[in-house]
Amino acid sequence: MTLEQLRIFVGVAEREHMTKAAKALNVTQSAASAAIAALEARHDVVLFHRIGRRIELTEVGRVFLDEARAVLGRATSAEQVLSEFAGLKRGTLRLVASQTIVGYWLPQHLAAFRSRYPQIAVDLAIANTEQAAQSVTAGTAELGFVEGTIDDGAISHWPIAHDRLLLVGTAPVERIDNEWLRSARWIMRESGSGTRSTFEEALRIRGIDPETLDIALTLPSNEAVHTAVEEGGGVTVLSALVVARALSTGVLHALPFEFPARPFFALRHKERYRSKPADALLDLIKGNTK
């Protein structure tokens, strides 16, 4: 039994006329007759009385008509669901992003996305770079946004924006050399965060083993690190986005240590289905960052 056979049966039953039904359904009369005959033969029933040149439903046909209409109605609803997802009128977009990105870069893009596609729900999780990559690999998030590099053959990652890291403290410093870096007291993000991994790579380039630093505190969020430094706990490296207000008010000072521009990366699994909402968000971000 096919949906086409049901469609033809309902059309014929509602009109009680094979020729009129075939014309309305845009099929030939022979195709309509064959569809009805196939249903009757397969189930060994008679759906229509043939009375001269007219037809009318049998008792079986009347009962079956209600069921056939119900099935076609469900099929139409199912097709509508697919159309709504394809047309960005329904769905959930699952994202994962690092703290810096969630707190300072992504909200403006999500607000624009919500304004343009109000019927798409956004499920956003916060994680460090390593955890975000794991979520994308596992399929619990379709898109990830991180500031650290990813070494996972299953994931595509590409630069989507740029950021700048700053070394900051509560007092100005005229000059920073390797001896100063080793002797300073540090407040750091946790291992696995993009901020920490970028800083550690910069240290290695200067010939400093990150393990030799005097790390007073390791904290799990930008805000916690920021507060600890403001309270005199030590110095740190944070995104310029995170410390912008504290720098403008003089609470913190940017110290003379240069970092290259740091890309924000978008992550996506290479083999998983590419949903329309995810493509729409990426297109929006691309358009807003030109």
Short mmCIF file of C-alpha atoms in Angstrom, two decimals:
data_model
loop_
_atom_site.label_atom_id
_atom_site.label_comp_id
_atom_site.label_asym_id
_atom_site.label_seq_id
_atom_site.Cartn_x
_atom_site.Cartn_y
_atom_site.Cartn_z
CA MET A 1 0.00 0.00 0.00
CA THR A 2 1.40 3.38 -1.02
CA LEU A 3 0.46 6.96 -0.25
CA GLU A 4 -0.31 7.43 -3.94
CA GLN A 5 -2.78 4.55 -3.86
CA LEU A 6 -4.44 6.06 -0.80
CA ARG A 7 -4.57 9.48 -2.44
CA ILE A 8 -6.28 8.02 -5.51
CA PHE A 9 -8.69 5.98 -3.41
CA VAL A 10 -9.77 9.04 -1.39
CA GLY A 11 -10.14 11.11 -4.56
CA VAL A 12 -12.35 8.49 -6.21
CA ALA A 13 -14.37 7.89 -3.04
CA GLU A 14 -15.08 11.58 -2.53
CA ARG A 15 -16.26 12.02 -6.12
CA GLU A 16 -17.71 8.54 -6.67
CA HIS A 17 -16.50 8.91 -10.23
CA MET A 18 -13.32 7.45 -11.67
CA THR A 19 -12.89 9.85 -14.59
CA LYS A 20 -13.52 13.00 -12.54
CA ALA A 21 -11.18 11.80 -9.82
CA ALA A 22 -8.41 10.96 -12.29
CA LYS A 23 -8.68 14.41 -13.85
CA ALA A 24 -8.62 16.17 -10.44
CA LEU A 25 -5.63 14.11 -9.31
CA ASN A 26 -3.78 14.63 -12.59
CA VAL A 27 -3.47 10.92 -13.36
CA THR A 28 -4.85 8.84 -16.19
CA GLN A 29 -8.09 6.96 -15.72
CA SER A 30 -6.27 3.67 -16.24
CA ALA A 31 -3.74 4.59 -13.49
CA ALA A 32 -6.58 5.43 -11.11
CA SER A 33 -8.37 2.17 -11.89
CA ALA A 34 -5.14 0.21 -11.46
CA ALA A 35 -4.49 1.77 -8.03
CA ILE A 36 -7.95 0.83 -6.77
CA ALA A 37 -7.66 -2.67 -8.24
CA ALA A 38 -4.26 -3.15 -6.57
CA LEU A 39 -5.67 -2.24 -3.15
CA GLU A 40 -8.62 -4.58 -3.57
CA ALA A 41 -6.49 -7.46 -4.86
CA ARG A 42 -3.82 -7.14 -2.19
CA HIS A 43 -6.31 -7.27 0.66
CA ASP A 44 -9.00 -9.37 -1.01
CA VAL A 45 -11.76 -6.80 -0.50
CA VAL A 46 -14.14 -4.80 -2.66
CA LEU A 47 -14.01 -1.07 -2.03
CA PHE A 48 -16.60 0.09 -4.56
CA HIS A 49 -19.86 -1.20 -5.95
CA ARG A 50 -19.85 -0.90 -9.75
CA ILE A 51 -23.42 -0.03 -10.67
CA GLY A 52 -23.73 0.60 -14.37
CA ARG A 53 -21.53 3.57 -15.16
CA ARG A 54 -21.37 4.83 -11.59
CA ILE A 55 -19.64 3.64 -8.44
CA GLU A 56 -20.33 3.89 -4.73
CA LEU A 57 -18.47 2.82 -1.62
CA THR A 58 -19.03 -0.55 -0.07
CA GLU A 59 -19.18 -0.86 3.73
CA VAL A 60 -15.51 -1.78 3.74
CA GLY A 61 -14.80 1.21 1.52
CA ARG A 62 -16.60 3.61 3.90
CA VAL A 63 -14.62 2.39 6.91
CA PHE A 64 -11.38 2.43 4.96
CA LEU A 65 -12.04 5.99 3.76
CA ASP A 66 -11.76 7.36 7.30
CA GLU A 67 -8.49 5.51 7.86
CA ALA A 68 -7.07 6.56 4.49
CA ARG A 69 -7.88 10.21 5.19
CA ALA A 70 -6.18 9.95 8.58
CA VAL A 71 -3.02 8.44 7.06
CA LEU A 72 -2.87 11.11 4.36
CA GLY A 73 -3.37 13.77 7.01
CA ARG A 74 -0.45 12.44 9.03
CA ALA A 75 1.68 12.27 5.89
CA THR A 76 0.86 15.89 5.15
CA SER A 77 1.79 16.85 8.70
CA ALA A 78 5.07 14.96 8.41
CA GLU A 79 5.86 16.72 5.15
CA GLN A 80 5.05 20.05 6.77
CA VAL A 81 7.53 19.31 9.55
CA LEU A 82 10.29 18.71 7.01
CA SER A 83 9.33 21.89 5.15
CA GLU A 84 9.40 23.92 8.36
CA PHE A 85 12.86 22.62 9.28
CA ALA A 86 14.15 23.33 5.79
CA GLY A 87 12.54 26.75 5.84
CA LEU A 88 13.97 27.70 9.24
CA LYS A 89 10.51 27.80 10.83
CA ARG A 90 11.24 25.10 13.39
CA GLY A 91 14.21 23.41 15.03
CA THR A 92 16.90 23.66 17.67
CA LEU A 93 20.47 24.74 17.04
CA ARG A 94 22.89 23.23 19.57
CA LEU A 95 26.08 25.19 20.14
CA VAL A 96 29.08 25.00 22.44
CA ALA A 97 31.53 27.84 22.98
CA SER A 98 34.31 28.94 25.28
CA GLN A 99 33.74 31.45 28.08
CA THR A 100 35.41 34.36 26.34
CA ILE A 101 33.38 33.84 23.20
CA VAL A 102 30.09 33.33 25.05
CA GLY A 103 30.64 36.35 27.26
CA TYR A 104 31.98 38.88 24.79
CA TRP A 105 31.71 37.93 21.11
CA LEU A 106 28.87 35.50 20.38
CA PRO A 107 25.88 37.28 22.03
CA GLN A 108 25.59 39.97 19.35
CA HIS A 109 25.44 37.31 16.64
CA LEU A 110 22.91 35.20 18.53
CA ALA A 111 20.70 38.26 19.05
CA ALA A 112 20.75 38.95 15.32
CA PHE A 113 20.04 35.28 14.58
CA ARG A 114 17.10 35.25 17.01
CA SER A 115 15.68 38.38 15.43
CA ARG A 116 15.88 36.88 11.96
CA TYR A 117 14.79 33.33 12.86
CA PRO A 118 12.60 33.63 15.99
CA GLN A 119 11.21 30.10 15.70
CA ILE A 120 14.64 28.44 15.95
CA ALA A 121 15.61 27.62 19.53
CA VAL A 122 19.30 27.95 20.49
CA ASP A 123 20.78 25.55 23.04
CA LEU A 124 24.17 26.96 24.11
CA ALA A 125 26.67 25.17 26.36
CA ILE A 126 29.83 26.73 27.81
CA ALA A 127 33.05 24.70 27.76
CA ASN A 128 36.77 25.15 27.32
CA THR A 129 38.38 24.40 23.98
CA GLU A 130 39.04 20.70 24.63
CA GLN A 131 35.56 20.11 26.01
CA ALA A 132 33.96 21.96 23.11
CA ALA A 133 35.81 19.76 20.63
CA GLN A 134 34.60 16.68 22.47
CA SER A 135 30.99 17.91 22.28
CA VAL A 136 31.23 18.44 18.53
CA THR A 137 32.85 15.04 18.06
CA ALA A 138 30.12 13.35 20.13
CA GLY A 139 27.36 15.18 18.29
CA THR A 140 25.90 16.88 21.38
CA ALA A 141 26.67 20.21 19.69
CA GLU A 142 26.57 20.88 15.96
CA LEU A 143 28.78 23.98 16.04
CA GLY A 144 31.55 25.00 18.38
CA PHE A 145 33.31 28.34 18.81
CA VAL A 146 36.68 28.33 20.56
CA GLU A 147 39.92 30.29 20.77
CA GLY A 148 42.28 27.31 21.00
CA THR A 149 43.62 25.15 18.19
CA ILE A 150 42.13 21.71 17.62
CA ASP A 151 43.97 18.54 16.62
CA ASP A 152 41.13 16.16 15.72
CA GLY A 153 40.84 14.62 12.28
CA ALA A 154 37.05 14.31 12.61
CA ILE A 155 36.52 18.06 13.06
CA SER A 156 36.71 20.87 10.54
CA HIS A 157 37.88 24.12 12.11
CA TRP A 158 38.45 27.50 10.53
CA PRO A 159 39.07 31.09 11.72
CA ILE A 160 35.83 33.02 12.10
CA ALA A 161 37.01 36.12 14.02
CA HIS A 162 40.08 37.47 15.80
CA ASP A 163 40.93 38.47 19.34
CA ARG A 164 43.97 39.86 21.18
CA LEU A 165 45.47 38.58 24.40
CA LEU A 166 46.91 40.98 26.96
CA LEU A 167 49.19 40.45 29.94
CA VAL A 168 47.65 42.52 32.73
CA GLY A 169 48.31 43.46 36.35
CA THR A 170 47.37 46.12 38.88
CA ALA A 171 50.56 48.15 38.43
CA PRO A 172 52.44 49.32 35.32
CA VAL A 173 55.66 47.56 34.32
CA GLU A 174 58.26 49.19 32.09
CA ARG A 175 59.98 46.09 30.73
CA ILE A 176 59.29 42.37 30.73
CA ASP A 177 61.98 39.76 30.10
CA ASN A 178 62.22 36.04 30.76
CA GLU A 179 63.47 36.57 34.29
CA TRP A 180 60.44 38.76 35.07
CA LEU A 181 58.09 36.12 33.63
CA ARG A 182 59.62 33.37 35.77
CA SER A 183 59.55 35.43 38.95
CA ALA A 184 56.01 36.86 38.59
CA ARG A 185 53.11 35.38 40.53
CA TRP A 186 50.48 34.11 38.09
CA ILE A 187 46.72 33.65 38.18
CA MET A 188 45.83 31.22 35.40
CA ARG A 189 42.86 29.66 33.66
CA GLU A 190 42.59 25.87 33.82
CA SER A 191 44.51 23.54 31.52
CA GLY A 192 42.57 22.97 28.32
CA SER A 193 41.40 26.57 28.01
CA GLY A 194 42.31 28.37 24.80
CA THR A 195 43.66 31.37 26.70
CA ARG A 196 46.09 29.27 28.70
CA SER A 197 47.24 27.15 25.76
CA THR A 198 47.94 30.26 23.67
CA PHE A 199 49.96 31.84 26.47
CA GLU A 200 51.94 28.66 27.09
CA GLU A 201 52.82 28.47 23.40
CA ALA A 202 54.07 32.07 23.53
CA LEU A 203 56.27 31.14 26.51
CA ARG A 204 57.76 28.15 24.70
CA ILE A 205 58.65 30.39 21.76
CA ARG A 206 60.65 32.50 24.22
CA GLY A 207 62.36 29.38 25.57
CA ILE A 208 60.40 29.23 28.83
CA ASP A 209 58.88 26.00 30.12
CA PRO A 210 55.35 26.89 31.38
CA GLU A 211 55.87 24.41 34.23
CA THR A 212 58.53 26.73 35.71
CA LEU A 213 56.09 29.61 36.32
CA ASP A 214 54.99 30.52 39.84
CA ILE A 215 51.28 29.80 39.52
CA ALA A 216 49.50 30.98 42.67
CA LEU A 217 45.96 30.16 41.54
CA THR A 218 44.32 28.19 38.76
CA LEU A 219 40.70 29.27 38.28
CA PRO A 220 37.92 27.99 35.99
CA SER A 221 36.55 31.25 34.58
CA ASN A 222 37.66 34.58 33.12
CA GLU A 223 35.68 36.44 35.77
CA ALA A 224 37.36 34.58 38.63
CA VAL A 225 40.83 35.23 37.19
CA HIS A 226 39.96 38.88 36.55
CA THR A 227 38.75 39.39 40.13
CA ALA A 228 41.76 37.65 41.67
CA VAL A 229 44.14 39.88 39.72
CA GLU A 230 42.21 43.03 40.66
CA GLU A 231 42.52 41.99 44.30
CA GLY A 232 46.31 41.85 43.98
CA GLY A 233 46.67 38.09 43.63
CA GLY A 234 49.11 38.30 40.75
CA VAL A 235 49.24 38.90 37.01
CA THR A 236 47.49 37.07 34.23
CA VAL A 237 46.79 36.81 30.53
CA LEU A 238 43.23 37.45 29.36
CA SER A 239 41.38 38.48 26.23
CA ALA A 240 41.32 42.21 25.52
CA LEU A 241 37.53 41.84 25.40
CA VAL A 242 37.49 40.64 29.02
CA VAL A 243 39.65 43.40 30.50
CA ALA A 244 38.59 46.35 28.34
CA ARG A 245 36.56 48.09 31.06
CA ALA A 246 39.17 47.54 33.78
CA LEU A 247 41.85 49.00 31.50
CA SER A 248 39.75 52.05 30.66
CA THR A 249 39.17 52.82 34.35
CA GLY A 250 42.79 52.20 35.34
CA VAL A 251 41.97 49.28 37.65
CA LEU A 252 44.25 47.10 35.53
CA HIS A 253 47.18 47.92 33.29
CA ALA A 254 48.29 46.25 30.08
CA LEU A 255 51.90 45.17 30.44
CA PRO A 256 54.50 45.23 27.62
CA PHE A 257 54.21 41.70 26.28
CA GLU A 258 53.17 41.24 22.66
CA PHE A 259 50.91 38.44 21.49
CA PRO A 260 50.02 37.79 17.85
CA ALA A 261 46.38 38.20 16.88
CA ARG A 262 44.47 35.20 18.16
CA PRO A 263 41.80 33.65 15.93
CA PHE A 264 38.45 32.45 17.15
CA PHE A 265 37.71 29.13 15.46
CA ALA A 266 34.41 27.61 14.40
CA LEU A 267 34.19 23.83 14.77
CA ARG A 268 32.01 21.39 12.87
CA HIS A 269 32.07 17.63 12.46
CA LYS A 270 33.21 16.65 8.97
CA GLU A 271 30.68 13.87 8.45
CA ARG A 272 27.57 14.86 10.38
CA TYR A 273 24.51 16.41 8.74
CA ARG A 274 24.79 20.16 8.10
CA SER A 275 21.52 21.67 9.33
CA LYS A 276 19.95 24.77 7.79
CA PRO A 277 19.98 26.71 11.11
CA ALA A 278 23.72 26.11 11.54
CA ASP A 279 24.41 27.27 7.99
CA ALA A 280 22.22 30.32 8.58
CA LEU A 281 24.13 31.30 11.73
CA LEU A 282 27.51 30.93 10.02
CA ASP A 283 26.30 33.01 7.07
CA LEU A 284 25.03 35.69 9.44
CA ILE A 285 28.34 35.83 11.32
CA LYS A 286 30.25 36.00 8.06
CA GLY A 287 28.06 38.87 6.89
CA ASN A 288 28.46 40.78 10.17
CA THR A 289 32.24 40.47 10.24
CA LYS A 290 32.98 41.65 6.71
#
